[in-house]
Coordinates of C-alpha atoms in Angstrom, one line a residue:
Chain A
M1 CA 129.3 44.9 125.3
T2 CA 125.7 44.7 124.2
K3 CA 124.4 46.5 121.2
Q4 CA 122.5 48.9 123.6
E5 CA 125.6 49.7 125.6
A6 CA 127.6 50.3 122.5
L7 CA 124.9 52.6 121.1
Y8 CA 124.7 54.6 124.3
Q9 CA 128.5 55.0 124.3
Y10 CA 128.4 56.0 120.6
L11 CA 125.7 58.6 121.2
L12 CA 127.6 60.1 124.1
Q13 CA 130.8 60.4 121.9
L14 CA 128.8 62.2 119.2
G15 CA 126.9 64.3 121.7
D16 CA 130.0 65.3 123.8
N17 CA 131.8 66.4 120.7
A18 CA 128.9 68.7 119.8
L19 CA 128.5 69.9 123.5
I20 CA 132.2 70.8 124.0
Q21 CA 132.5 72.4 120.5
S22 CA 129.4 74.5 121.4
H23 CA 131.0 75.6 124.7
R24 CA 134.2 76.6 123.0
L25 CA 132.5 78.6 120.2
S26 CA 130.2 80.3 122.6
E27 CA 133.3 81.7 124.3
W28 CA 133.4 84.0 121.3
C29 CA 130.1 85.7 122.3
S30 CA 130.7 89.4 122.4
K31 CA 134.5 88.9 121.6
G32 CA 134.3 88.3 117.8
P33 CA 136.7 90.2 115.7
I34 CA 133.8 91.9 113.8
L35 CA 130.1 91.9 114.6
E36 CA 129.2 89.5 111.7
E37 CA 131.7 87.0 113.0
D38 CA 130.5 87.3 116.5
L39 CA 127.1 86.3 115.1
A40 CA 128.5 83.6 112.9
L41 CA 130.5 81.8 115.6
T42 CA 127.6 81.9 118.1
N43 CA 125.2 80.7 115.4
I44 CA 127.4 77.8 114.9
A45 CA 127.6 77.2 118.6
L46 CA 123.8 77.2 118.6
D47 CA 123.7 74.5 115.9
Y48 CA 126.1 72.5 118.0
I49 CA 124.1 72.8 121.3
G50 CA 121.0 71.7 119.4
R51 CA 122.7 68.7 118.1
A52 CA 124.2 67.9 121.5
Q53 CA 120.7 68.2 123.0
N54 CA 119.2 65.7 120.5
L55 CA 122.0 63.2 120.8
L56 CA 122.2 63.3 124.6
H57 CA 118.4 63.1 124.9
Y58 CA 118.4 60.0 122.7
A59 CA 121.4 58.6 124.6
G60 CA 119.3 58.9 127.8
E61 CA 116.4 57.0 126.1
V62 CA 118.7 54.3 124.9
E63 CA 120.3 53.9 128.4
G64 CA 116.8 53.6 129.8
K65 CA 117.6 54.9 133.3
G66 CA 115.6 58.1 133.0
Q67 CA 118.6 60.5 132.5
S68 CA 117.7 63.6 130.6
A69 CA 119.9 65.5 128.1
D70 CA 120.6 68.1 130.8
Q71 CA 121.6 65.5 133.4
L72 CA 124.0 63.9 130.9
A73 CA 125.4 67.2 129.9
Y74 CA 125.9 68.7 133.3
R75 CA 126.3 66.0 135.9
R76 CA 128.9 63.6 134.6
P77 CA 132.5 63.7 135.9
E78 CA 135.4 64.4 133.5
H79 CA 136.4 60.8 132.8
Q80 CA 132.9 60.1 131.6
Y81 CA 133.0 62.5 128.7
Y82 CA 134.1 61.0 125.4
N83 CA 134.7 63.9 123.1
N84 CA 137.8 64.1 120.9
L85 CA 140.6 66.1 122.4
I86 CA 140.6 68.6 119.5
A87 CA 137.1 69.8 120.6
E88 CA 138.4 70.8 124.1
M89 CA 141.4 72.8 122.8
P90 CA 141.0 76.5 123.9
K91 CA 139.5 78.9 121.4
G92 CA 142.8 80.7 121.0
D93 CA 142.9 83.6 118.6
F94 CA 140.5 83.8 115.6
A95 CA 142.9 82.0 113.3
F96 CA 143.1 79.1 115.8
T97 CA 139.3 78.8 116.0
I98 CA 139.1 78.9 112.2
A99 CA 141.7 76.2 111.8
K100 CA 140.0 74.1 114.5
Q101 CA 136.7 74.5 112.7
L102 CA 138.1 73.4 109.4
L103 CA 139.7 70.3 110.8
I104 CA 136.6 69.3 112.7
S105 CA 133.9 70.3 110.3
T106 CA 135.6 68.5 107.4
Y107 CA 135.5 65.3 109.5
E108 CA 131.8 66.0 110.5
L109 CA 130.9 66.6 106.9
L110 CA 132.1 63.1 106.0
L111 CA 130.8 61.5 109.3
Y112 CA 127.3 62.9 109.2
T113 CA 126.9 62.1 105.4
E114 CA 127.5 58.5 106.4
L115 CA 125.2 58.6 109.5
C116 CA 122.3 59.8 107.3
H117 CA 122.2 56.1 106.1
S118 CA 122.3 54.7 109.7
K119 CA 120.0 51.8 110.3
D120 CA 119.0 53.5 113.5
E121 CA 116.2 55.8 112.4
T122 CA 116.6 58.3 115.2
L123 CA 120.3 58.7 114.6
A124 CA 119.7 58.9 110.8
G125 CA 117.1 61.6 111.5
I126 CA 119.4 63.7 113.6
A127 CA 122.2 63.3 111.1
G128 CA 119.8 64.3 108.2
K129 CA 119.3 67.7 110.0
A130 CA 122.9 68.1 111.2
I131 CA 124.5 67.6 107.8
K132 CA 122.7 70.6 106.3
E133 CA 124.1 72.7 109.1
V134 CA 127.6 71.2 108.9
R135 CA 127.8 72.3 105.2
Y136 CA 127.4 75.9 106.3
H137 CA 130.0 75.5 109.1
W138 CA 132.4 73.9 106.6
T139 CA 132.1 76.6 104.0
H140 CA 132.4 79.3 106.7
S141 CA 135.7 77.9 107.9
R142 CA 137.0 77.2 104.3
D143 CA 136.3 80.8 103.3
W144 CA 138.0 82.2 106.3
C145 CA 141.0 80.0 105.7
Y146 CA 141.3 81.5 102.2
R147 CA 141.1 85.0 103.6
L148 CA 143.5 84.5 106.5
G149 CA 146.0 82.3 104.5
K150 CA 146.1 84.8 101.6
G151 CA 145.6 87.9 103.7
T152 CA 148.6 89.5 105.5
V153 CA 151.9 88.0 106.4
L154 CA 150.7 87.9 110.0
S155 CA 147.3 86.3 109.3
N156 CA 149.1 83.6 107.2
E157 CA 151.6 83.0 110.1
L158 CA 148.8 82.7 112.7
L159 CA 146.8 80.3 110.6
Q160 CA 149.9 78.2 109.8
Q161 CA 150.9 78.1 113.5
A162 CA 147.3 77.0 114.4
V163 CA 147.3 74.2 111.9
N164 CA 150.7 73.0 113.1
D165 CA 149.6 73.1 116.8
L166 CA 146.3 71.3 116.1
W167 CA 147.6 68.7 113.7
M168 CA 148.5 66.1 116.4
Y169 CA 144.9 66.1 117.6
T170 CA 143.3 65.3 114.3
G171 CA 144.2 61.6 114.1
E172 CA 141.9 60.7 117.0
Q173 CA 138.9 61.5 114.9
F174 CA 139.5 58.4 112.8
E175 CA 140.1 55.9 115.6
M176 CA 137.8 52.9 116.1
G177 CA 137.0 51.7 119.6
A178 CA 135.1 48.5 120.5
E179 CA 131.8 50.3 120.5
E180 CA 132.4 51.8 117.1
E181 CA 133.3 48.4 115.6
L182 CA 130.1 47.0 117.0
M183 CA 128.1 50.0 115.7
L184 CA 129.7 49.5 112.3
K185 CA 128.8 45.8 112.3
E186 CA 125.2 46.7 113.1
V187 CA 125.1 49.3 110.2
I188 CA 124.3 52.0 112.8
G189 CA 127.7 53.7 113.0
C190 CA 130.3 54.6 110.5
D191 CA 133.8 53.4 109.6
N192 CA 135.9 56.3 110.8
K193 CA 139.1 54.9 109.3
A194 CA 137.6 54.9 105.9
L195 CA 137.0 58.7 106.2
Q196 CA 140.6 59.6 106.8
N197 CA 141.9 59.7 103.2
K198 CA 139.0 61.7 102.0
W199 CA 139.4 64.1 105.0
L200 CA 143.1 64.6 104.2
E201 CA 142.4 65.3 100.6
M202 CA 139.7 67.9 101.4
V203 CA 141.8 69.6 104.1
E204 CA 144.9 69.6 101.9
T205 CA 143.0 71.2 99.1
V206 CA 141.6 74.0 101.3
L207 CA 145.0 74.6 103.0
S208 CA 147.1 74.6 99.9
D209 CA 144.6 77.0 98.3
S210 CA 145.2 79.2 101.3
N211 CA 149.0 79.1 101.0
I212 CA 149.3 77.0 104.2
K213 CA 151.7 74.1 104.4
I214 CA 150.5 70.7 105.5
P215 CA 152.3 69.6 108.7
T216 CA 154.6 66.7 108.3
A217 CA 154.7 65.6 111.9
T218 CA 153.0 62.2 112.4
Y219 CA 152.7 62.0 116.2
N220 CA 149.1 61.7 117.3
Q221 CA 147.7 62.4 120.8
S222 CA 144.4 60.7 121.7
G223 CA 142.5 59.6 124.7
G224 CA 139.3 61.7 124.7
R225 CA 137.2 58.8 123.4
K226 CA 138.3 56.8 126.4
G227 CA 137.6 59.5 128.9
I228 CA 141.3 60.6 129.3
H229 CA 141.4 64.3 128.7
T230 CA 143.8 67.2 128.5
E231 CA 144.0 69.8 131.3
N232 CA 141.6 71.9 129.4
M233 CA 138.6 69.7 130.1
G234 CA 138.5 70.3 133.9
H235 CA 138.4 74.1 133.3
I236 CA 135.6 73.7 130.7
L237 CA 133.5 71.6 133.1
S238 CA 134.0 73.8 136.1
E239 CA 132.5 76.6 134.2
M240 CA 129.9 74.6 132.3
Q241 CA 128.6 72.6 135.3
Y242 CA 128.9 75.2 138.0
L243 CA 125.2 76.2 138.0
Q244 CA 123.8 72.7 137.9
R245 CA 126.2 71.6 140.6
A246 CA 125.4 74.6 142.9
Y247 CA 121.7 74.5 142.2
P248 CA 120.7 71.0 141.1
E249 CA 117.5 71.0 139.0
A250 CA 117.6 74.7 138.5
I251 CA 115.5 75.7 135.5
W252 CA 114.8 79.0 133.7
Chain B
M1 CA 87.5 62.1 124.9
V2 CA 89.3 64.0 122.1
K3 CA 88.8 61.2 119.7
E4 CA 85.0 61.4 119.9
S5 CA 84.7 65.2 119.9
Y6 CA 87.2 66.1 117.2
L7 CA 88.3 64.9 113.8
R8 CA 92.0 64.9 112.9
E9 CA 91.3 67.4 110.1
E10 CA 89.6 69.8 112.6
I11 CA 92.6 69.8 114.9
L12 CA 95.0 70.3 112.0
A13 CA 92.9 73.3 110.8
L14 CA 93.0 74.7 114.4
L15 CA 96.7 74.4 114.6
S16 CA 97.2 75.7 111.0
E17 CA 96.4 79.2 112.4
I18 CA 99.4 79.3 114.6
K19 CA 102.0 81.8 113.5
D20 CA 105.8 81.3 113.4
P21 CA 106.9 83.4 116.4
E22 CA 109.9 84.8 114.5
I23 CA 108.2 85.4 111.2
P24 CA 104.6 86.3 112.2
V25 CA 103.3 86.5 108.6
V26 CA 103.5 82.8 108.0
T27 CA 102.0 79.9 109.9
I28 CA 103.7 76.7 111.2
E29 CA 101.7 74.8 108.6
E30 CA 102.9 77.0 105.7
M31 CA 106.5 76.6 106.9
G32 CA 106.1 72.8 106.8
M33 CA 106.7 72.3 110.5
L34 CA 103.3 70.9 111.4
R35 CA 103.4 67.4 110.1
D36 CA 100.5 65.4 111.5
V37 CA 98.0 64.9 114.3
I38 CA 97.4 61.4 115.7
L39 CA 94.3 60.8 117.7
S40 CA 94.1 57.9 120.1
D41 CA 92.4 56.8 123.3
K42 CA 95.2 58.4 125.2
G43 CA 94.6 61.8 123.6
C44 CA 96.2 63.8 120.9
E45 CA 99.8 63.7 119.6
I46 CA 101.1 66.5 117.4
L47 CA 104.0 65.7 115.2
L48 CA 106.3 68.6 114.7
T49 CA 109.5 68.9 112.6
P50 CA 112.1 71.5 113.8
T51 CA 113.4 73.8 111.1
Y52 CA 116.8 73.9 112.7
T53 CA 118.2 71.6 115.4
A54 CA 118.5 74.4 117.9
C55 CA 115.7 76.8 116.7
P56 CA 114.8 78.7 119.9
A57 CA 111.3 79.2 118.5
M58 CA 110.4 75.5 118.8
G59 CA 109.7 75.8 122.5
I60 CA 107.4 78.8 121.9
I61 CA 105.6 76.9 119.1
E62 CA 105.1 73.9 121.4
Q63 CA 103.6 76.1 124.0
D64 CA 101.4 77.8 121.4
I65 CA 100.1 74.4 120.2
L66 CA 99.3 73.2 123.7
S67 CA 97.5 76.5 124.7
T68 CA 95.5 76.5 121.4
L69 CA 94.4 73.0 122.1
K70 CA 93.6 73.8 125.7
E71 CA 91.4 76.7 124.6
A72 CA 89.5 74.2 122.4
G73 CA 89.0 71.9 125.5
I74 CA 91.8 69.4 124.6
D75 CA 94.0 68.9 127.7
N76 CA 95.7 65.5 127.0
A77 CA 97.8 66.6 124.1
K78 CA 101.6 66.2 123.6
V79 CA 104.0 67.4 121.0
T80 CA 106.5 65.0 119.5
M81 CA 109.5 66.1 117.5
V82 CA 110.0 64.2 114.3
F83 CA 113.4 64.5 112.7
A84 CA 113.0 62.4 109.6
P85 CA 112.5 63.4 106.9
A86 CA 114.6 66.5 107.7
W87 CA 112.9 69.8 107.3
T88 CA 113.8 71.6 104.1
T89 CA 113.0 75.0 102.6
D90 CA 111.8 73.1 99.6
W91 CA 108.6 72.5 101.4
M92 CA 107.7 76.2 101.3
S93 CA 105.1 77.0 98.7
E94 CA 105.4 80.0 96.3
T95 CA 102.6 81.7 98.3
T96 CA 104.7 81.3 101.5
K97 CA 107.7 82.7 99.7
E98 CA 105.7 85.7 98.5
K99 CA 104.6 86.4 102.1
L100 CA 108.3 86.3 103.3
I101 CA 109.3 88.8 100.6
R102 CA 106.5 91.1 101.5
F103 CA 107.7 90.9 105.2
G104 CA 111.2 92.0 104.0
I105 CA 112.9 88.6 104.0
A106 CA 114.3 87.3 100.7
A107 CA 113.0 83.8 100.1
P108 CA 115.3 80.7 99.4
V109 CA 116.1 80.6 95.7
H110 CA 117.4 77.2 94.9
S111 CA 116.9 73.6 96.1
S112 CA 118.4 72.8 99.4
C113 CA 120.2 69.6 98.4
S114 CA 121.8 70.5 95.1
N115 CA 125.0 72.4 94.5
W116 CA 125.6 73.3 98.1
L117 CA 129.4 73.2 97.5
S118 CA 129.4 75.6 94.6
P119 CA 126.0 77.3 94.2
K120 CA 126.1 78.9 90.9
N121 CA 123.9 81.6 89.4
V122 CA 122.2 82.3 92.8
E123 CA 120.5 85.6 92.4
V124 CA 119.2 86.9 95.7
K125 CA 116.7 89.6 95.0
C126 CA 116.4 92.6 97.3
P127 CA 113.0 92.3 98.9
K128 CA 112.7 96.1 99.0
C129 CA 113.7 97.3 95.5
E130 CA 113.8 93.9 93.7
S131 CA 117.3 94.6 92.4
T132 CA 119.4 91.4 91.8
D133 CA 122.6 93.5 92.4
T134 CA 123.0 92.3 96.0
K135 CA 125.9 90.9 98.0
L136 CA 126.3 88.4 100.8
I137 CA 127.6 90.0 104.1
S138 CA 127.5 86.9 106.2
Q139 CA 126.1 83.4 105.9
F140 CA 125.0 83.7 109.6
G141 CA 122.4 86.3 110.4
S142 CA 119.9 87.4 113.1
T143 CA 118.5 83.9 113.4
A144 CA 119.7 80.4 112.6
C145 CA 117.7 80.3 109.4
K146 CA 118.9 83.5 107.9
A147 CA 121.9 85.0 106.1
L148 CA 122.7 88.7 106.0
Y149 CA 122.7 90.4 102.6
S150 CA 123.0 94.0 101.4
C151 CA 121.6 95.6 98.3
N152 CA 124.0 97.4 96.1
H153 CA 121.2 99.3 94.4
C154 CA 119.1 100.7 97.3
H155 CA 121.9 100.1 99.9
E156 CA 119.5 98.5 102.4
P157 CA 120.6 95.5 104.4
F158 CA 118.2 92.6 104.4
D159 CA 117.7 89.0 105.7
Y160 CA 117.8 86.1 103.3
F161 CA 116.1 82.8 104.3
K162 CA 118.9 80.3 103.7
C163 CA 118.4 77.2 101.6
H164 CA 118.2 74.2 103.9

């Protein structure tokens, strides 16, 4: 694997995580529990789609075959998407989305802080912008964990169930593939493994402050980074890619 | 050729007049989005820094820049997005903040990079009655750059330009 191939793959992983997260959050549009939350979740979705656009645009430039961000987002088949499985989990109920956002944005907080120091100037620039947005995403999910966890018996139960259900998909975020090892060596990427302890500490603090128990199960399901997805991915893509498949090159 | 008929400063002055489409009382120069103009034999390159990664106004601003230049007889212009250094609300001058307040948007009150985890003593003043007795309704408001507040004194809801 050349440095260029590894960087392309690395950018696709980062971009796909943002793209799929954005899609899932935008499913809340007009379905939020209250108007303010409808706006909040779709605002976060907007931040994610912006990040996906920047990362995929840059991936296209790195690949050098003239693929645009849109082509990368809407024309690839399922096994060529490299997002973590946790991103493609259905939006579920509000507690499920909040738990998902906490587990993902805590990771992104640590990841993008590191990527701000990337030797790749474009990636560092995108990270410099993204980290400011991630801070707002993280505080949003943290504050809702407090409210749901310490709210009613039902809201606590729903949040606990969501954390339990999502837990086995969190480990994948810290895996290191061949392209990530190479990016780490080149001081472009970040050492995911080194983020895990800090992640666990931060997540445990928020959850225990929310009266939520940390799951003890240790089984981890992964595969997304290698293009092996859950059954959810096909459903996402059939909806997301429909227009571009039916009407290639369609623009506003 | 652009290079022979215009100076960099002249083009910057021309573009400094362009208003932010979402906050039409401030210009893109006052917001700190307009970063530089590079003149070369190929034409004119405008360096622009997005406020937010997905700010929908960026497309409109790009069009405004190109049409302003076209009116001045400059056809071979292009807009390039520059991400680093990342845009920050710290670039807003006090005059710009005053304009925001007069427009009804509370201006960012502390530095973007410090204390994000536990912002203490943040007093967001109501742009209508100037009371500091206000409360945060939602960190995410009508646009990506704003939070939603409400004034406990005059009971008006208002937008707050988030620190970034």
